[in-house]
């Protein structure tokens, strides 16, 4: 299974990396991996801005980069007037949490959508202006209440009924960034939104993106994320599962069950070097 990991170099034939060093690489779900040096990233910001190696999974990780490029490059959030209404789904998850905080940095009024009262309270505690529980029977009414001027910008991680509700609340010339569709991944046949017709009436821009498109800009994005983090503008939140690689399938399932708040990380303890 594909997956990125902060790993210790145990042996190296490259002059660029030494045993004992910590690096970032797409190792997959495994205790040991042989990776070409050109596919390994150095944790350049460790020690700067208070960054520790683990931050390369959370506040500087792939999901944080996704939030960054989705908001800034794909959504062009800077073009929206300050105070515009921004809604983020999957807001208490790894990507959504950073996406919402970036919108706050850009001076927007930010509403998070998440499952359950506890997650909604957490979102408000980290600076979201409002939070709406999509599991509540009054979800759409609650969403309308906090979006009296409709939705100017939507960052979608979930798809499904939440996306549909946001199409229904779309403002004129609104931007919808389609980042993910977690509500659809386990369905045999994904279901699309009924109110997509508002794209026409409201002259919306709806655009999807993949973080890998911006690989050449990862370093500068990480610099910016680290700077915001050191200034207290970004809160880091990790959900750490400790154990072995055996925990990985259960941890993946936890994302679909909403068990995580923030970045889900599996900490693999003491892989035996005897297996090498
Ligand atoms: N475009 C890209 O390049 C890119 C890159 C990375 C990730 N993504 C996408 O970004 C999204 C978030 O990924 P992540 O890694 O940051 O995961 P995450 O948000 O940390 O975890 C997933 C969250 O989704 C919510 N969820 C699960 N089932 C749901 C449902 N049926 N309806 C509504 N919400 C549901 C759960 O929160 P609740 O408790 O609130 O339900 C869960 O905590 C995913 O769709 C992923 O595919 C896209």
mmCIF file of C-alpha atoms in Angstrom, residues 71 76-87 99-111 127-129 152-153:
data_model
loop_
_atom_site.group_PDB
_atom_site.id
_atom_site.type_symbol
_atom_site.label_atom_id
_atom_site.label_comp_id
_atom_site.label_asym_id
_atom_site.label_seq_id
_atom_site.Cartn_x
_atom_site.Cartn_y
_atom_site.Cartn_z
ATOM 1 C CA UNK A 71 -6.645 27.011 -1.043
ATOM 2 C CA UNK A 76 -6.994 31.409 -5.454
ATOM 3 C CA UNK A 77 -8.320 32.409 -2.042
ATOM 4 C CA UNK A 78 -6.339 35.672 -2.160
ATOM 5 C CA UNK A 79 -8.694 36.922 -4.901
ATOM 6 C CA UNK A 80 -11.718 36.760 -2.590
ATOM 7 C CA UNK A 81 -12.540 39.896 -0.570
ATOM 8 C CA UNK A 82 -11.651 39.687 3.108
ATOM 9 C CA UNK A 83 -14.602 38.540 5.218
ATOM 10 C CA UNK A 84 -15.943 36.267 2.455
ATOM 11 C CA UNK A 85 -17.721 33.153 3.700
ATOM 12 C CA UNK A 86 -15.490 30.086 3.392
ATOM 13 C CA UNK A 87 -16.834 26.622 4.220
ATOM 14 C CA UNK A 99 -7.348 24.490 4.898
ATOM 15 C CA UNK A 100 -9.684 26.300 7.318
ATOM 16 C CA UNK A 101 -6.791 27.879 9.192
ATOM 17 C CA UNK A 102 -5.245 29.114 5.930
ATOM 18 C CA UNK A 103 -8.563 30.754 5.044
ATOM 19 C CA UNK A 104 -8.471 32.497 8.441
ATOM 20 C CA UNK A 105 -4.929 33.714 7.708
ATOM 21 C CA UNK A 106 -6.346 35.274 4.515
ATOM 22 C CA UNK A 107 -8.955 37.126 6.582
ATOM 23 C CA UNK A 108 -12.023 35.059 5.715
ATOM 24 C CA UNK A 109 -15.031 34.098 7.842
ATOM 25 C CA UNK A 110 -14.547 30.353 8.151
ATOM 26 C CA UNK A 111 -17.126 27.666 8.845
ATOM 27 C CA UNK A 127 -10.203 29.740 15.457
ATOM 28 C CA UNK A 128 -13.006 28.635 13.115
ATOM 29 C CA UNK A 129 -15.800 31.218 13.339
ATOM 30 C CA UNK A 152 -18.355 32.298 -1.423
ATOM 31 C CA UNK A 153 -15.733 29.557 -1.263
#
